[in-house]
Amino acid sequence: MEDFLPTSLCSTTRKVQPDPPVNLSLQVIQSAGILYLWAKWSPPPLVDVRSGWLILHYELRLKSEEWEEWETIFVGQQTHYKAFKLHPGLKYIVQVHCMLDHGEWSEWSSESYIQIPNGQSPGKPELLRCRSPEKETFTCWWKPGSDGGLPTNYTLFYSKEGDKSINECPDYRTAGPNSCYFNKKHTSLWAIYNITIKATNKRGSNISEPQYVDVTYIVQPDPPVNLSLEVKKQVDGKPYLLLKWYPPPLADVKSGWLTLEYKLRLKPEEAEEWETIFVGQQTQYKLFSLNPGKKYIAQVHCKPDHGEWSEWSSESYIQIPSDIELKDVIVWIFVAVLSSIICLIIIGMMALKGFSMVACILPPVPGPKIKGLDTHLLETGRSVELLSALGCQDFPPTSDCEDLLVEFLEVDDSEDQQLMPSHEKGHPSKNMKSAHKETDSDSGRGSCDSPFLLSERSREPRIPPSAFQTPDISEIPENNARKSSCEIQSTDLKEIIPYFSIGGAKLSMGLGAQLLNNQTPKCSYHDITNVCKIAHGTMNVNVASILGGNEENQQSQYSKPTETISEETLDKQGEVESLHSKVDQDRMQLLPNEKSPFLSAKLMDYVEIHKVNQDGALAVLPKQKENGGKTENCTVPGTNKEYAKVSRVVDNSILVIIPVSRVQSTPMFQEPPKESVQNLQQSQREKNMSYCFTTPSECKIDTGGLDYLDPTSFMCSFN
Amino acid sequence: MEPVGQPLGPHFLRQSGQRVGDPAHAALPVGYAWLCALLGLLGKPPGAAFVAICARQGDSSCRFLSVSDLFDRVIQHSDRLHSLSTEKNFLPNGNALGKWTGKCHTSKMLTPNGKEYVQKIPREELTHLILRLLQAWKEPLSHFDQNIGHHQELSSDSLSKAKQISSMVHELKTGMEKVTEKMQSMGIISNSLNGMGSSEAAGLSISNEANLMSDYEFIHCFRRDSNKVQSYLKILKCRIWPGNSC
């Protein structure tokens, strides 16, 4: 049987390729938030799987359109498959094929396309809260979940306690988006509401958790309204703040349905923290602790007895008036301006008036005024003169005077006599010597010339030389001193003047000079220092007498003259003059109290200033009157000058001496008040003529260009 | 004129003087005690709103109280009662409302659940309703008192407060009864409805069911009903005596 037919064997076990599956359907399903593809197909029609003999195995492949590679999944014998891990928004291509046992895979089925949608079912919404403003209606708000990219619808469902039916929200709009408003009809108190929200979109829906609401306990009213602040004054004037408000308009407090309690809060505008005050059920409040001048902000809110606090009301402002009122400020400003003006006026007055004001306020301390005492004596420190003025005796003793006391110069009348000009300072001795040479007198005489400077010049440039003579002091040993005329030229006078010392003696000199203008030309010189001596010594009194007149009176009077000599001003001269006038009969007498004609209150005669020593002693010569023409004798025009009269004293130490042509003649340059005095002097001259005769008859002195006094002339009168 | 019934118990007065969590209210004066005596003695003509509460002479604290003042006292008492019931410790779970699916035993009573209804209902009806409510809780409260010792989770303070509830309710009921009678005698409210008899009967039937309540349900229901009583009283007071503090 090898002759079998060469036939092909068909084995049933040969691989059979079935047909591909059919009716591939695709579906995208989202369940529980998960998106998957539901693929379903049918086996190929010719294959009978029902008998169970044929077992088909399937395989699925899918890919996105953009992808290149297929994802192949072996499914098994099932004819459906859930494909997860889908990418939303992509379009997928799905194919499936089958295979018999040990066979071949069939062809892939035709492609099926499926678009995975972008959107999802919505997320779970959430009920936020439900509130009732007045315990009559209420509103619920919810928060939507994710919408899955698709428009989502929200619905609210509620059910009341005891009511099995579920109702939907009656009003979605009144209270705004995502809210549900229950009006009075739908609101039941003392019943629990079961409220849920459902979110629905194309992909699905979602429902929220249920919330149970009892309206009684969800009351939150609106804030109170019309908060008014007012500053009022109490009976005693203190301010307080009255706050008033009204309950919210919806809350029915009048019927007792709602009982509200209020709370206030205040703060000054700049402050950070509020001050909260619980007020209770009243709708007004009095606040007493205020800061004046500040601006306050106030707010109020309320709460029902079982509910929640409302929102704070809108801010109300109040300005607390300050304590200081405008009129108080004005008053203070006015007072300040007025006082400042007054101060300025006072300062200005003080500035203008200066010291006079100061003097007015603080009057100068009056110095001690003792009659007859010259304070200037104190100032100059010349205790000698001072004490002489005071009448002190023998204090302090000056040695100079003593030395000079015994020194008198006798000046002869001879022509060759030449007296040294006394202005030569520092050479009194020389002068003396020369004088001594000139004269034959012994050296008993000294001269008290002490050239010294006077502080000031005499005021009058032109001083007629006037000789004044003073009677001798007792120590005048000789009477050589004569010189009828001891003239001092004005110019010389000027020179001499500086040498006049200040002191009581000087003045006495001066006065003497004036009063002695008509004296007999006796050349006597009066030692100033001697005078000092006199002043100091026992003959102090004599000085007074010398000066004339009543001792006591003249003490003071003479002190006055001394003052005047030492004075600078003309005023003192006036005093001198007055003194002259005072001394009527009693004139200045330079002699000691020996009853010299001088003392008899006679007018003094002129004295010729002989010289002046350092200590301020004037060496004077009495004017000679031996001759009737004594004056003429004494007056030699040109060389000899007539007597010089001290017209006045200036600058404390300057004797202003006026040359007088004739003794008898009225003094040319004297001031009028002296005329009388001089007249008197003249009248008394005769009487006095005899008093100074120790000196030579002539008291003419050849001044030799300088007028100075002959000291000898002084001596004559003291015999 | 009806004579005034039994005087108010001292408990009512004492409790009224202590308000928990309500500092604004003052304690009841001692003079309230004398109201009872006087109410019994006096037979006031209808319309007279003032009652002399002092029976004894020479008592310095005597002063006249009006019925509206009495009513205020009653209201204050009910406020305090409600405050006690809302004590947090009684309800450990704040939002446990959802758990409860049952009903209160007083749910069967038809009570107005809105302001308009409360205002529309006649005074007498409202007054009686209040009394019935209070009566309905008599039994459950006594039951509650017996079981309160079993609650260890409550603090001693909460425990003491819980124990006060029943006595307070009793005082409130008594006080309300007295005021009602007074008002009836004054003609403020009519006598159409029977006195306490009806309320007693109604309350008893309800109370039986109350024993089945759980503690949570008990507290919850009691809170509600005390709030009802409080609201009704306030509305009633402002209806009868409008103006003062309304």
XYZ file of C-alpha atoms in Angstrom, chain A residues 20-572:
553
model
C -10.954 38.263 14.457
C -13.502 39.155 17.099
C -16.266 41.456 16.183
C -18.425 44.138 17.752
C -15.758 45.844 19.661
C -17.383 48.491 21.730
C -15.610 50.996 23.870
C -16.842 53.014 26.736
C -15.255 55.376 29.122
C -16.578 55.013 32.561
C -15.790 56.999 35.635
C -16.582 55.390 38.811
C -15.552 56.638 42.211
C -13.414 59.184 40.599
C -11.551 56.660 38.484
C -11.658 56.743 34.800
C -11.356 53.539 32.796
C -12.079 52.192 29.437
C -14.623 49.516 29.140
C -13.977 47.395 26.031
C -16.332 44.701 24.954
C -16.415 42.451 21.921
C -17.858 39.302 20.516
C -16.070 36.179 19.338
C -15.884 35.530 15.634
C -19.154 34.161 14.374
C -17.946 30.877 12.941
C -16.333 29.764 16.029
C -18.596 27.976 18.245
C -17.532 28.579 21.724
C -20.697 27.596 23.281
C -20.081 23.931 22.929
C -17.070 24.337 24.928
C -14.900 22.485 22.581
C -13.267 25.610 21.259
C -11.552 27.919 23.564
C -10.612 31.274 22.340
C -8.099 33.470 23.901
C -8.174 37.133 23.313
C -5.682 39.791 23.250
C -6.281 43.512 23.203
C -4.095 46.292 22.144
C -4.586 49.930 22.419
C -2.685 52.979 21.766
C -3.177 56.650 21.603
C -3.192 58.189 18.265
C 0.033 59.985 18.873
C 1.820 56.976 20.111
C 3.679 54.579 17.896
C 3.669 51.484 19.887
C 0.781 49.452 20.843
C 0.129 48.370 24.305
C -0.899 44.783 24.133
C -2.780 43.206 26.889
C -3.616 39.571 27.126
C -7.142 39.383 28.168
C -7.812 35.695 28.378
C -11.054 34.075 27.549
C -13.170 37.019 28.538
C -14.763 39.145 26.001
C -14.426 42.417 27.911
C -11.739 44.340 29.500
C -11.248 47.327 31.692
C -8.379 49.432 30.746
C -7.139 51.867 33.336
C -4.420 54.411 33.199
C -6.153 56.326 30.584
C -5.064 59.732 29.652
C -7.968 62.116 29.508
C -8.283 64.067 26.388
C -6.576 61.508 24.168
C -8.100 59.513 21.422
C -7.408 55.870 21.699
C -7.363 53.150 19.112
C -8.320 49.736 20.330
C -8.090 46.393 18.597
C -8.585 42.908 19.659
C -7.762 39.499 18.219
C -8.236 35.942 19.223
C -6.572 32.638 19.131
C -7.646 29.078 19.405
C -5.722 26.689 21.495
C -2.421 26.122 19.984
C -3.514 27.966 17.004
C -2.572 31.168 15.516
C -3.683 34.514 16.382
C -6.304 35.884 14.294
C -6.089 39.067 12.549
C -6.603 42.170 14.497
C -10.085 43.429 14.511
C -10.933 46.638 12.925
C -9.848 49.643 14.807
C -12.120 51.202 17.277
C -11.632 54.694 18.398
C -12.523 56.181 21.641
C -12.008 59.673 22.901
C -11.226 59.931 26.512
C -13.104 62.947 27.743
C -11.358 65.783 29.503
C -13.871 66.342 32.243
C -14.590 64.443 35.321
C -17.433 64.190 37.593
C -17.494 66.942 40.046
C -15.762 66.920 43.318
C -17.585 66.767 46.553
C -19.230 69.957 47.566
C -19.291 71.114 51.159
C -21.855 72.929 53.211
C -20.224 75.851 54.867
C -22.760 77.234 57.267
C -26.318 78.151 57.746
C -27.325 81.339 59.498
C -30.499 82.995 60.582
C -30.476 86.726 61.124
C -33.695 86.985 63.067
C -34.759 83.483 63.995
C -37.419 83.517 61.310
C -35.524 82.722 58.148
C -32.196 81.220 57.411
C -29.664 80.801 54.661
C -27.185 78.093 53.889
C -23.951 78.469 51.978
C -21.843 75.778 50.440
C -18.513 75.478 48.867
C -18.294 73.671 45.518
C -15.658 71.021 44.974
C -13.726 70.499 41.799
C -15.962 70.642 38.806
C -14.005 68.093 36.761
C -13.591 70.525 33.981
C -17.207 70.401 33.107
C -20.038 72.676 34.033
C -21.463 71.444 37.239
C -24.864 71.938 38.748
C -25.515 72.159 42.430
C -28.658 71.236 44.142
C -29.541 71.390 47.779
C -31.749 68.916 49.377
C -33.155 69.034 52.797
C -35.474 67.123 54.950
C -37.090 68.189 58.145
C -37.278 66.268 61.285
C -40.330 64.207 61.387
C -40.849 64.754 57.723
C -39.765 62.011 55.495
C -39.889 63.903 52.274
C -36.820 65.418 50.772
C -37.192 68.851 49.360
C -35.072 70.942 47.265
C -33.940 74.390 48.138
C -36.715 76.860 47.537
C -34.508 79.807 46.701
C -31.053 79.717 45.241
C -30.791 83.362 44.378
C -31.803 85.640 47.158
C -28.773 85.071 49.214
C -26.276 85.032 46.376
C -24.283 82.333 44.611
C -23.822 78.952 46.208
C -26.499 79.670 48.739
C -29.948 78.608 49.606
C -32.439 80.886 51.294
C -35.244 79.555 53.407
C -37.982 82.051 53.903
C -40.426 82.164 56.765
C -42.693 79.584 55.308
C -39.972 77.095 54.926
C -38.429 77.801 58.273
C -39.548 75.811 61.211
C -38.102 76.339 64.605
C -37.411 73.599 67.000
C -36.962 71.177 64.110
C -33.790 69.730 62.772
C -33.007 70.112 59.116
C -31.031 67.552 57.211
C -29.345 69.423 54.399
C -27.160 68.074 51.611
C -25.681 69.423 48.417
C -25.364 67.580 45.251
C -22.971 68.478 42.473
C -23.761 67.194 39.036
C -21.955 67.397 35.703
C -21.778 65.401 32.561
C -19.413 63.005 33.968
C -21.188 62.415 37.131
C -22.375 63.839 40.350
C -21.222 64.149 43.828
C -23.027 64.685 47.029
C -21.879 66.355 50.175
C -22.067 65.232 53.726
C -25.331 65.990 55.405
C -25.580 68.810 57.880
C -28.097 69.039 60.652
C -29.344 72.449 61.405
C -31.534 73.687 64.212
C -32.551 77.189 63.426
C -32.800 78.191 67.061
C -29.100 77.889 67.517
C -27.848 79.384 64.293
C -29.016 82.911 64.929
C -26.499 85.585 64.080
C -28.089 88.983 63.761
C -27.002 91.907 61.671
C -24.958 94.545 63.393
C -26.783 97.284 65.270
C -27.482 100.462 63.412
C -27.435 104.193 63.957
C -24.641 104.318 66.474
C -24.636 107.877 67.659
C -22.021 109.439 69.887
C -22.621 112.588 71.754
C -20.575 114.486 74.282
C -22.726 115.728 77.057
C -22.013 117.600 80.218
C -22.876 116.521 83.643
C -24.224 118.777 86.301
C -20.741 119.608 87.528
C -19.512 120.402 84.073
C -17.577 117.255 83.431
C -18.138 115.782 80.043
C -19.234 112.250 79.288
C -19.882 110.387 76.143
C -23.361 109.130 75.461
C -23.541 106.299 72.990
C -26.841 105.303 71.489
C -27.729 102.700 68.944
C -30.593 100.729 67.570
C -30.994 97.005 67.153
C -30.735 95.661 63.649
C -33.893 96.335 61.722
C -34.695 92.718 61.032
C -34.454 91.577 64.602
C -37.793 91.637 66.318
C -36.971 92.695 69.808
C -40.217 94.419 70.484
C -42.262 91.316 70.562
C -39.761 89.558 72.690
C -38.949 87.094 70.011
C -35.306 87.982 70.102
C -33.380 89.134 73.119
C -30.218 90.885 72.159
C -27.191 91.735 74.234
C -24.773 94.398 73.121
C -21.116 95.009 73.344
C -19.238 98.240 72.626
C -15.702 98.848 71.680
C -13.854 102.140 71.649
C -10.429 103.370 71.025
C -8.732 106.669 70.380
C -7.931 107.100 66.761
C -4.245 106.495 67.083
C -4.420 103.663 69.567
C -3.856 100.067 68.626
C -6.128 98.194 70.970
C -9.788 98.411 71.481
C -11.477 98.733 74.788
C -14.479 96.430 74.924
C -17.461 97.053 77.129
C -20.283 94.621 77.680
C -23.418 96.634 77.809
C -26.199 94.123 78.249
C -29.638 94.518 76.825
C -29.791 98.318 76.947
C -29.341 100.342 73.823
C -27.406 103.234 75.292
C -24.333 103.725 77.366
C -22.607 106.533 79.231
C -18.874 106.611 79.122
C -17.101 108.791 81.632
C -13.444 108.095 81.262
C -12.578 110.292 78.360
C -9.376 111.846 77.206
C -10.108 115.398 76.215
C -8.932 116.525 72.872
C -8.842 113.077 71.339
C -10.824 111.566 68.556
C -12.518 108.302 69.360
C -13.763 105.490 67.204
C -16.672 103.422 68.462
C -18.351 100.262 67.302
C -21.116 98.056 68.615
C -22.331 94.529 67.973
C -24.994 92.271 69.371
C -25.807 88.692 70.161
C -29.019 86.875 70.833
C -29.271 84.910 74.015
C -28.424 81.691 72.240
C -26.578 82.559 69.156
C -23.513 84.207 67.808
C -22.159 87.685 67.864
C -22.924 89.828 64.919
C -20.378 91.679 62.905
C -19.183 95.017 64.245
C -21.170 97.981 63.151
C -19.618 100.636 60.990
C -17.241 102.971 62.751
C -18.519 106.083 64.367
C -16.247 108.933 65.239
C -16.418 111.547 67.907
C -14.077 114.328 68.773
C -13.833 114.975 72.473
C -13.508 118.680 73.076
C -10.367 119.609 74.850
C -10.270 121.184 78.260
C -8.695 124.294 76.975
C -11.265 126.360 75.287
C -10.531 128.895 72.677
C -11.313 131.780 74.917
C -8.878 130.537 77.519
C -6.176 130.385 74.911
C -6.992 133.880 73.774
C -6.835 135.184 77.301
C -3.440 133.640 77.875
C -2.106 134.946 74.609
C -3.319 138.395 75.502
C -1.689 138.271 78.899
C 1.567 137.061 77.418
C 1.657 139.788 74.796
C 0.862 142.462 77.315
C 3.522 141.388 79.744
C 6.099 141.139 76.994
C 5.283 144.667 75.867
C 5.657 145.902 79.402
C 8.972 144.186 79.749
C 10.212 145.674 76.523
C 9.156 149.118 77.613
C 10.953 148.758 80.886
C 14.077 147.538 79.196
C 13.944 150.345 76.724
C 13.532 152.910 79.400
C 16.367 151.500 81.309
C 18.532 151.476 78.275
C 17.727 155.017 77.420
C 18.006 156.515 80.768
C 20.802 154.314 81.632
C 22.497 155.166 84.685
C 20.103 157.744 85.770
C 17.565 155.065 86.136
C 20.006 152.984 87.947
C 20.753 155.953 90.050
C 17.109 156.413 90.599
C 16.647 152.843 91.625
C 19.886 152.524 93.396
C 20.686 155.942 94.612
C 24.312 156.513 95.145
C 25.422 156.177 98.595
C 25.915 159.664 99.853
C 29.327 160.275 101.023
C 29.916 161.646 104.383
C 29.532 165.307 104.291
C 31.131 167.243 106.930
C 30.979 170.885 106.668
C 34.218 172.280 105.697
C 35.626 168.997 104.721
C 36.561 168.424 101.224
C 36.058 164.852 100.123
C 38.566 165.426 97.468
C 41.117 165.793 100.069
C 40.331 162.286 101.000
C 40.646 161.202 97.466
C 43.936 162.741 96.850
C 45.214 161.157 99.882
C 46.867 164.215 101.129
C 46.207 163.730 104.657
C 48.047 166.808 105.476
C 45.618 169.052 103.841
C 42.740 167.045 104.977
C 43.695 167.179 108.488
C 44.490 170.739 108.190
C 41.045 171.265 106.981
C 39.674 169.271 109.756
C 41.637 171.116 112.184
C 43.758 168.321 113.272
C 46.737 169.247 115.129
C 49.984 167.922 114.484
C 49.044 165.057 112.418
C 50.890 163.837 110.579
C 53.867 165.882 111.040
C 55.701 166.577 107.936
C 59.318 166.794 108.271
C 59.730 168.816 105.238
C 57.853 171.650 106.530
C 59.809 171.582 109.593
C 62.945 171.690 107.737
C 61.836 174.438 105.659
C 60.205 176.191 108.387
C 63.355 177.599 109.504
C 64.473 178.357 106.170
C 63.499 181.594 104.977
C 64.994 183.499 102.337
C 65.531 186.988 102.679
C 65.373 188.750 99.560
C 66.856 192.086 99.317
C 65.487 194.797 97.420
C 68.691 195.334 95.707
C 68.765 195.084 92.120
C 71.241 192.495 91.994
C 68.945 190.446 93.788
C 67.667 187.894 91.774
C 65.501 185.365 92.937
C 65.631 182.231 91.205
C 62.557 181.418 89.464
C 60.701 179.192 91.598
C 59.691 177.046 88.838
C 62.992 175.412 88.838
C 62.193 172.240 90.359
C 64.398 170.283 92.343
C 66.638 173.031 93.126
C 65.045 174.710 95.905
C 68.235 174.723 97.654
C 69.838 176.393 94.824
C 67.274 178.918 94.766
C 67.808 179.403 98.244
C 71.374 179.678 97.825
C 71.171 182.133 95.174
C 68.819 183.924 97.275
C 71.210 183.733 99.998
C 73.862 185.095 97.861
C 71.729 187.799 96.915
C 70.902 188.673 100.313
C 72.954 188.887 103.270
C 70.581 187.202 105.378
C 71.663 184.196 107.092
C 70.354 180.931 106.226
C 67.766 181.004 108.675
C 65.350 181.324 106.133
C 64.448 178.717 103.963
C 62.209 178.684 101.253
C 59.421 176.523 101.011
C 59.292 176.644 97.464
C 58.528 173.401 96.165
C 58.073 173.358 92.599
C 55.612 170.812 91.792
C 53.279 170.263 89.131
C 49.786 171.144 89.350
C 47.508 168.818 87.731
C 45.985 171.284 85.483
C 46.690 174.543 84.087
C 44.794 177.472 84.999
C 41.906 178.101 82.906
C 42.559 181.598 82.086
C 45.421 182.039 79.797
C 45.802 185.565 80.699
C 46.257 186.159 84.238
C 47.226 189.512 85.270
C 49.965 189.142 87.546
C 49.032 190.054 90.896
C 51.159 189.927 93.734
C 49.771 188.678 96.822
C 51.481 188.739 99.937
C 50.965 186.932 103.020
C 52.156 188.024 106.260
C 55.016 186.354 107.708
C 54.877 183.650 110.029
C 56.337 184.249 113.307
C 59.545 182.703 112.510
C 60.403 185.228 110.133
C 63.555 186.327 111.594
C 64.222 189.191 109.486
C 62.313 191.535 107.692
C 64.363 191.730 104.799
C 61.708 190.525 102.853
C 60.236 193.346 101.180
C 59.263 193.648 97.798
C 56.620 195.875 97.330
C 55.783 194.251 94.298
C 56.105 190.779 93.834
C 54.836 190.484 90.582
C 54.288 187.588 88.791
C 53.803 187.831 85.289
C 51.114 185.997 83.848
C 53.374 183.889 81.912
C 55.508 183.231 84.842
C 52.489 182.717 86.772
C 51.608 180.071 84.517
C 54.801 178.479 85.098
C 54.604 178.992 88.688
C 51.162 177.857 88.993
C 52.073 174.337 88.424
C 54.189 174.576 91.368
C 51.516 175.552 93.615
C 50.635 172.918 95.868
C 47.356 171.789 96.676
C 46.306 172.201 100.060
C 44.643 174.296 102.438
C 47.464 176.638 102.460
C 47.175 177.257 98.894
C 43.766 178.361 99.026
C 44.568 180.408 101.823
C 47.151 181.728 99.628
C 44.759 182.319 96.984
C 42.374 184.013 99.132
C 44.973 185.842 100.741
C 46.105 186.928 97.433
C 42.879 188.365 96.581
C 42.314 189.946 99.771
C 45.704 191.242 100.145
C 45.797 193.101 97.020
C 45.821 196.295 98.785
C 48.089 195.423 101.452
C 51.166 197.194 102.134
C 53.846 196.093 99.935
C 55.411 193.913 102.181
C 57.308 191.203 100.888
C 56.696 188.528 103.085
C 56.401 185.221 102.060
C 54.366 182.760 103.470
C 55.579 179.425 103.532
C 52.958 177.213 102.498
C 54.447 174.532 104.388
C 54.599 176.843 107.231
C 51.089 177.343 106.746
C 50.769 173.679 106.772
C 52.657 173.733 109.890
C 50.456 176.247 111.180
C 47.680 174.164 110.223
C 49.102 171.194 111.857
C 50.754 172.716 114.650
C 49.619 174.725 117.422
C 49.147 177.532 115.238
C 46.516 175.797 113.516
C 44.161 178.153 114.881
C 46.296 180.776 113.606
C 45.809 179.646 110.225
C 42.297 180.229 110.657
C 42.996 183.572 112.024
C 45.422 184.122 109.336
C 42.863 183.444 106.972
C 40.905 185.956 108.682
C 37.981 186.421 110.692
C 36.504 184.208 113.082
C 38.566 181.312 113.690
C 35.979 178.799 113.781
C 34.029 180.127 111.044
C 36.957 180.647 109.028
C 38.119 177.266 109.637
C 35.364 176.077 107.648
C 35.508 178.987 105.462
C 39.058 178.458 104.815
C 38.583 174.942 104.254
C 36.334 175.979 101.685
C 38.842 178.117 100.084
C 41.234 175.337 100.299
C 38.790 173.401 98.597
C 38.476 175.893 96.008
C 42.089 175.993 95.392
C 42.188 172.420 94.993
C 39.129 172.386 92.987
C 39.345 172.498 89.395
C 36.227 174.076 88.492
C 35.160 177.557 88.435
C 32.512 176.706 90.850
C 34.987 176.681 93.559
